[in-house]
PDB file of C-alpha atoms in Angstrom:
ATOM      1  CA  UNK A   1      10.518 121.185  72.619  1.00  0.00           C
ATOM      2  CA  UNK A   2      14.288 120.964  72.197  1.00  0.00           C
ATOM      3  CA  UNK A   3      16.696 120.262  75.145  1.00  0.00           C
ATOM      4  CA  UNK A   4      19.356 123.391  74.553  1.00  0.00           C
ATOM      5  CA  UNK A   5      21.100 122.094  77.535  1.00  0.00           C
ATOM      6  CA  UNK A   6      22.790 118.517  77.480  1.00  0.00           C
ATOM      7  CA  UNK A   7      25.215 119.095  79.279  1.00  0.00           C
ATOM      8  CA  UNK A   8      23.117 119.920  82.104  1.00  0.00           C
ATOM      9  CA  UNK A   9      20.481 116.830  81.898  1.00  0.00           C
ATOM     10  CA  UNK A  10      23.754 114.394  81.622  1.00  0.00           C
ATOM     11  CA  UNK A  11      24.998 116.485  84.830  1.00  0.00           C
ATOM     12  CA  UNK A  12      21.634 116.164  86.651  1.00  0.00           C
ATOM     13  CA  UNK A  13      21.368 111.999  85.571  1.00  0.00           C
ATOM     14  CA  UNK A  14      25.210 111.334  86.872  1.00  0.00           C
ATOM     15  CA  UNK A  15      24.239 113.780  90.289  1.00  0.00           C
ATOM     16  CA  UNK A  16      21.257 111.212  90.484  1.00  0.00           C
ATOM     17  CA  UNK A  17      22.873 108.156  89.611  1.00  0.00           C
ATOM     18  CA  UNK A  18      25.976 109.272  92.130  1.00  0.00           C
ATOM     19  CA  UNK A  19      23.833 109.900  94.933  1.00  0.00           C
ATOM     20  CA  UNK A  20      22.004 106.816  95.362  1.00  0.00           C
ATOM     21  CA  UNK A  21      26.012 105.231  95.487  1.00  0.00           C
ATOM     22  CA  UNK A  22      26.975 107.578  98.151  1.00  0.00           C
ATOM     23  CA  UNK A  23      25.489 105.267 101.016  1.00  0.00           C
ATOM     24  CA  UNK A  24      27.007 102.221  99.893  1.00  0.00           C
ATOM     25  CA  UNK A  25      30.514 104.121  98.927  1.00  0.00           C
ATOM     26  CA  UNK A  26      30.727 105.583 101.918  1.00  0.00           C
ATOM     27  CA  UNK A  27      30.244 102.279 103.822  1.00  0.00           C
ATOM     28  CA  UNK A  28      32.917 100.851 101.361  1.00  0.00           C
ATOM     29  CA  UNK A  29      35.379 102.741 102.634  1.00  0.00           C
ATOM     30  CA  UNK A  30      34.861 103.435 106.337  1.00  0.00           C
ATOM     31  CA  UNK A  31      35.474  99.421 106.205  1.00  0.00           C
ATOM     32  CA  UNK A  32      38.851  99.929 104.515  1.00  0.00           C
ATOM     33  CA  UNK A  33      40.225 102.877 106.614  1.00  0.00           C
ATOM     34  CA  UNK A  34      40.983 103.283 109.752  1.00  0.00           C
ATOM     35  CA  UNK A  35      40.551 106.922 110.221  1.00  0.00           C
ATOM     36  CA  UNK A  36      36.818 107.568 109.878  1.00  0.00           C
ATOM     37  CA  UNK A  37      37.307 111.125 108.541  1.00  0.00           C
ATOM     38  CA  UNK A  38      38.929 110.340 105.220  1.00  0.00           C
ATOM     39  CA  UNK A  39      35.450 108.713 103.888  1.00  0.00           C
ATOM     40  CA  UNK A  40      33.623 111.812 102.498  1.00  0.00           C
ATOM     41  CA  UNK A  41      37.193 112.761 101.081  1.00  0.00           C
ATOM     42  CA  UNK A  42      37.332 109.529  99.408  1.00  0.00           C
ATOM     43  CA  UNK A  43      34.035 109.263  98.560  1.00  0.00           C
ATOM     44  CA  UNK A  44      34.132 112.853  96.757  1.00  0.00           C
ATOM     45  CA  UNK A  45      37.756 111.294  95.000  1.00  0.00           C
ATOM     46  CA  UNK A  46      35.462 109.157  93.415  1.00  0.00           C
ATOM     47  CA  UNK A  47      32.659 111.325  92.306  1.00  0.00           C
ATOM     48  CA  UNK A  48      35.392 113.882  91.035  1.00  0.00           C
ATOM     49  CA  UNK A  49      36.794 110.848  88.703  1.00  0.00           C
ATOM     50  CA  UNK A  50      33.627 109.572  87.610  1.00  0.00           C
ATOM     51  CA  UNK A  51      32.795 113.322  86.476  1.00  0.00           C
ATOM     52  CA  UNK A  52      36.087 114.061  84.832  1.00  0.00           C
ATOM     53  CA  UNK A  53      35.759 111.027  82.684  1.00  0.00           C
ATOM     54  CA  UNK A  54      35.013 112.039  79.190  1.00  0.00           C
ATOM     55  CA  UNK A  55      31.090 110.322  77.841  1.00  0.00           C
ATOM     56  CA  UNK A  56      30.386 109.453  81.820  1.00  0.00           C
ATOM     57  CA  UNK A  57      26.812 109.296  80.449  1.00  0.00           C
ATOM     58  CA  UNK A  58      27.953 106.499  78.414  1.00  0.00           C
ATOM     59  CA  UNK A  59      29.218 104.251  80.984  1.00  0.00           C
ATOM     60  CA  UNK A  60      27.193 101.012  80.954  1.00  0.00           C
ATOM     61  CA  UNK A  61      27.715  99.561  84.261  1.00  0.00           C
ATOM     62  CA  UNK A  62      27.741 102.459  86.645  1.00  0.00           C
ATOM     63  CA  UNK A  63      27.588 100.624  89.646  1.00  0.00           C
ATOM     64  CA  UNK A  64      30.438  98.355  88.736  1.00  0.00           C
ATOM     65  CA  UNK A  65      32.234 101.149  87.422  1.00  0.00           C
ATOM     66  CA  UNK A  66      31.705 103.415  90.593  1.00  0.00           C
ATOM     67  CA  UNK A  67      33.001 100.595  92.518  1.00  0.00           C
ATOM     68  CA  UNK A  68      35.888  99.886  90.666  1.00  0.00           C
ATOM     69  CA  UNK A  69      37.114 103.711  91.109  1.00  0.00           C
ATOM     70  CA  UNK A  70      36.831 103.457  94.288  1.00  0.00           C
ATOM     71  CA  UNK A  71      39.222 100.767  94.582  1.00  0.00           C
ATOM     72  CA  UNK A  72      41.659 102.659  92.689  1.00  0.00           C
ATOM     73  CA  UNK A  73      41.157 105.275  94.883  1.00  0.00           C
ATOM     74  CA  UNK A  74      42.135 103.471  97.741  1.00  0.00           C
ATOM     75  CA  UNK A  75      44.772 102.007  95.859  1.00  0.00           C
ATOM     76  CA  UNK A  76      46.036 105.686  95.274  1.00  0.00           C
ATOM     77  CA  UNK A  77      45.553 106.751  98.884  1.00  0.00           C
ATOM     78  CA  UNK A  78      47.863 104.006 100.075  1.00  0.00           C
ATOM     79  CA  UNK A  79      50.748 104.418  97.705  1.00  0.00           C
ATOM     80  CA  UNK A  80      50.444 107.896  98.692  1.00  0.00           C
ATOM     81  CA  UNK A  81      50.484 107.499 102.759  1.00  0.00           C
ATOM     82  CA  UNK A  82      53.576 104.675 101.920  1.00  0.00           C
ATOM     83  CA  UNK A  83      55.486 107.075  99.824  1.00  0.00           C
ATOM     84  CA  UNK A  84      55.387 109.912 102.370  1.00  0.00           C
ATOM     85  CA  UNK A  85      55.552 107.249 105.412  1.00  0.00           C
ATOM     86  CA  UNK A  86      52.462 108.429 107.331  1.00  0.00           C
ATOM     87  CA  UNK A  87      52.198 105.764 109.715  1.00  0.00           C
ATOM     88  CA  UNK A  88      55.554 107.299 111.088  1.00  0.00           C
ATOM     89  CA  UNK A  89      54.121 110.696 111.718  1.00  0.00           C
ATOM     90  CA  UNK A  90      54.091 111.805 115.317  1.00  0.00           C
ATOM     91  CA  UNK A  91      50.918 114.498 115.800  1.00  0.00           C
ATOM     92  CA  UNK A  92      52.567 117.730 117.789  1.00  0.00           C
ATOM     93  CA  UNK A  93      52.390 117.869 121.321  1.00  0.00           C
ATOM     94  CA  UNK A  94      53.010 121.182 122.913  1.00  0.00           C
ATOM     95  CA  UNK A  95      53.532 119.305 126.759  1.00  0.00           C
ATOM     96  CA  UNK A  96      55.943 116.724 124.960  1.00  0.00           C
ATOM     97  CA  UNK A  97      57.467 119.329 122.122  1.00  0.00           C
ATOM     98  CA  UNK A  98      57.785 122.234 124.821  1.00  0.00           C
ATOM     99  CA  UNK A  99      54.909 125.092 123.859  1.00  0.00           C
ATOM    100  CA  UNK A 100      56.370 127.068 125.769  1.00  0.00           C
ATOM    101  CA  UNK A 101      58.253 130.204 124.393  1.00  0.00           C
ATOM    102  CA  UNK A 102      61.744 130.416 125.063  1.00  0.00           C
ATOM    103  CA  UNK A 103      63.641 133.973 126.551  1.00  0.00           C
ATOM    104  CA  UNK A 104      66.559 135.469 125.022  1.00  0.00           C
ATOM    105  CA  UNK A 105      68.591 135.106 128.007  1.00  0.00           C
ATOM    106  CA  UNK A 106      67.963 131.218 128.039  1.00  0.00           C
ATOM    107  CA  UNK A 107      69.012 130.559 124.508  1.00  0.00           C
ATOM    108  CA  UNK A 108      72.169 132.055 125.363  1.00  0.00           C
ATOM    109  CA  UNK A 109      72.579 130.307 128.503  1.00  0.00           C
ATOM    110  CA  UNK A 110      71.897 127.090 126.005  1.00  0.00           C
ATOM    111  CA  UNK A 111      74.250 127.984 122.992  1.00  0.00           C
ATOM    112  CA  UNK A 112      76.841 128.487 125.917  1.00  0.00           C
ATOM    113  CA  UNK A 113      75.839 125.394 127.402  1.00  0.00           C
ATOM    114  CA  UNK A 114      76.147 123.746 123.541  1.00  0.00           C
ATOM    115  CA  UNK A 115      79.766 125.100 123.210  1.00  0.00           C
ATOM    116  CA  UNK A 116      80.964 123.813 126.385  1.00  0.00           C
ATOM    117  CA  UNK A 117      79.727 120.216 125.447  1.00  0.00           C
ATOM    118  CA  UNK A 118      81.284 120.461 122.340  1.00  0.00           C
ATOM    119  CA  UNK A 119      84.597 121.670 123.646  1.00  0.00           C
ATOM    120  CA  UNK A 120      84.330 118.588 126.064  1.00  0.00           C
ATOM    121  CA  UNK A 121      83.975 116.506 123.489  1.00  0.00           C
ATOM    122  CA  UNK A 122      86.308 117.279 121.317  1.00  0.00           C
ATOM    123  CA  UNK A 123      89.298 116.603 123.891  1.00  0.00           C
ATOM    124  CA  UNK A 124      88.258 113.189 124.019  1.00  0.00           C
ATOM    125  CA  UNK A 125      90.539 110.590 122.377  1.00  0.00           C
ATOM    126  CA  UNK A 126      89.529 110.143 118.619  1.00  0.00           C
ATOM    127  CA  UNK A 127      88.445 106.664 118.812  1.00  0.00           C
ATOM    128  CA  UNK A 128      86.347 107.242 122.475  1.00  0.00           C
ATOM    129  CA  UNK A 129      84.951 109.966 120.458  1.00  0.00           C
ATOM    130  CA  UNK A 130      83.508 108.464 117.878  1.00  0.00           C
ATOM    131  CA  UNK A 131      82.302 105.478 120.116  1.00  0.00           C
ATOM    132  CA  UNK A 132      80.412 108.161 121.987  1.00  0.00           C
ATOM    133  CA  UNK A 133      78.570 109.464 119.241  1.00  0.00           C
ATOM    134  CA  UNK A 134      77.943 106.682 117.455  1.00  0.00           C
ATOM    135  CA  UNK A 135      76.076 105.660 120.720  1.00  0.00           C
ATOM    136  CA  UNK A 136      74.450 108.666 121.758  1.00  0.00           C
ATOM    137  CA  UNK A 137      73.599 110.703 118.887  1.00  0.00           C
ATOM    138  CA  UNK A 138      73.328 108.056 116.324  1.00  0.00           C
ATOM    139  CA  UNK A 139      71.538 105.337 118.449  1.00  0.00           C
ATOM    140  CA  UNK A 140      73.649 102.331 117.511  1.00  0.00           C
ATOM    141  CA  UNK A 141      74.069  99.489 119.851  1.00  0.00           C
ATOM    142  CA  UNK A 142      77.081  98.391 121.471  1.00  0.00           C
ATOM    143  CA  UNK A 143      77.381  95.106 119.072  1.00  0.00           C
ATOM    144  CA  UNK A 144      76.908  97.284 116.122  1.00  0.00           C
ATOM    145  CA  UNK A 145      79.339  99.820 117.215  1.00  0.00           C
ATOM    146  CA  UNK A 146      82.123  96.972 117.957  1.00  0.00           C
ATOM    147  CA  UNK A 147      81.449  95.311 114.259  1.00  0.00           C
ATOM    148  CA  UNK A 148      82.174  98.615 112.619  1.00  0.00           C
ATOM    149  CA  UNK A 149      84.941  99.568 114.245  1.00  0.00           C
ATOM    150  CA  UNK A 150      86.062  96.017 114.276  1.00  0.00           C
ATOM    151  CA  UNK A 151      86.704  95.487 118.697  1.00  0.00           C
ATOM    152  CA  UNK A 152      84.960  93.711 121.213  1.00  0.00           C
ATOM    153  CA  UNK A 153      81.137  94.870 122.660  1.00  0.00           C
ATOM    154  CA  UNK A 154      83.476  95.533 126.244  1.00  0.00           C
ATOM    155  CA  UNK A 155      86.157  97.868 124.408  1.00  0.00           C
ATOM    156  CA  UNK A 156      82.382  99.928 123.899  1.00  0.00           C
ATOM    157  CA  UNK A 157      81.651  99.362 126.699  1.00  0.00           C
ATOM    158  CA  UNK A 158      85.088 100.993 128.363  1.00  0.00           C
ATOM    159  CA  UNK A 159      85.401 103.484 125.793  1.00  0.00           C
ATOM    160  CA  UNK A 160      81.342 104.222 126.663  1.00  0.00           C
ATOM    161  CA  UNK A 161      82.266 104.848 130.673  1.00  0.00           C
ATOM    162  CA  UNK A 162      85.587 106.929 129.990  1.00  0.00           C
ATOM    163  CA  UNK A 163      83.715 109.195 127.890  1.00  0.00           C
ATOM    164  CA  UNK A 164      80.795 109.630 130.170  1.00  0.00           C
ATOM    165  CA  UNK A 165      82.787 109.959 133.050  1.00  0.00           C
ATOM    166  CA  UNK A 166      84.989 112.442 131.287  1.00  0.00           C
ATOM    167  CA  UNK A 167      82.317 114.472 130.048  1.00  0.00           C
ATOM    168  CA  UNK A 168      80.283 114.764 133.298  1.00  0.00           C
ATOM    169  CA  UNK A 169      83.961 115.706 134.873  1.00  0.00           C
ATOM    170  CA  UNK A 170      84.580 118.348 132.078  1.00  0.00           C
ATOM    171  CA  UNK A 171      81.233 119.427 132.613  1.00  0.00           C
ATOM    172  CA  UNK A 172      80.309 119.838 136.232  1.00  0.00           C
ATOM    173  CA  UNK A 173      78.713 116.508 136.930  1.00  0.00           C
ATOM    174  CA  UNK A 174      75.020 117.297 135.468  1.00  0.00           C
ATOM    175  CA  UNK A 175      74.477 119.914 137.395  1.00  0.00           C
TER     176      UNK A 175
END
C-alpha cells in the first residue's frame, strides 16, 4: 500500500520523537529560570522551532539538536527581558498604587492644591528654585547638585531649608 500522507507520518515521528524530550527539556529549563511558569512556554518555543524548520525529519542528531534550540531559546528570552528591563518591573499594587476610585470633587480640590504649589514655587529665587527641584523631583544628591551648579554641598544645603521653609510658609505649613 502507498503512504498518500507524508506529511502526516513525518508529523506523527517528530510528535514522538518531541515527546520523549519534553521531560528532560522541561527540567532544562526550570534549572535556568527563576520563574517556574515560563517552562512549558519555553519548552513549546522549542517544539515550535524544531517544527518550523524546513526537512525536520532529516535532522540527524535530534537530541543534540533539540538541546541546542533550547539554548538559543534561552538565549532569546534573555536578550528579550534585558532589552525591555524586566527585572525593573514593579507588579501593581492596588494598597500601594491607591485602588481606590477618586471623586470629582477631590480632583479638583488636588488640581487646586497643584496650582497653589506651583505658584509657591515659582516665587522662589531662580537659583533656590532649581536647587529644589533638582532635589525633590529629580532625586539628585546634595554633592551632585553642588558639582553642577558649581557651589558648595552647604550652599544646597541653605538653599534646600529656605525653600522648604518658604514653601511650607506659602503653603499653610502641611496642613
Amino acid at each position: 500500500m502507498l503512504n498518500t500522507d507524508p506529511d502526516g507520518e513525518r508529523a506523527r515521528a517528530l510528535a514522538l520523537q518531541s515527546e520523549a524530550l519534553r521531560r528532560s527539556l522541561s527540567s532544562y529549563f526550570a534549572r535556568r529560570v527563576v520563574d517556574r511558569t515560563e517552562v512549558e512556554d519555553l519548552v513549546q518555543e522549542v517544539f515550535l522551532r524544531v517544527v518550523q524548520r524546513d526537512g525536520a525529519d532529516s535532522i540527524e542528531h535530534f537530541n543534540g539538536y533539540v538541546f541546542q534550540t533550547a539554548r538559543s531559546v534561552l538565549a532569546d528570552r534573555q536578550r528579550r527581558r534585558a532589552a525591555r528591563r524586566v527585572d525593573a518591573h514593579v507588579a501593581f499594587d492596588a494598597e500601594q498604587h491607591g485602588g481606590e476610585d477618586v471623586d470629582a470633587g477631590r480632583r479638583l480640590e488636588d488640581k487646586a492644591e497643584l496650582r497653589a504649589a506651583t505658584a509657591a514655587l515659582m516665587t522662589l529665587p531662580e537659583r533656590t528654585r532649581t536647587i529644589f527641584i533638582l532635589k525633590r523631583l529629580e532625586g539628585m544628591r546634595h554633592r551632585d547638585i553642588a558639582s553642577r551648579l558649581g557651589i558648595s554641598v552647604s550652599a544646597v544645603e541653605k538653599h534646600m531649608l529656605r525653600a522648604v521653609q518658604h514653601l511650607a510658609a506659602e503653603l499653610g505649613g502641611g496642613r
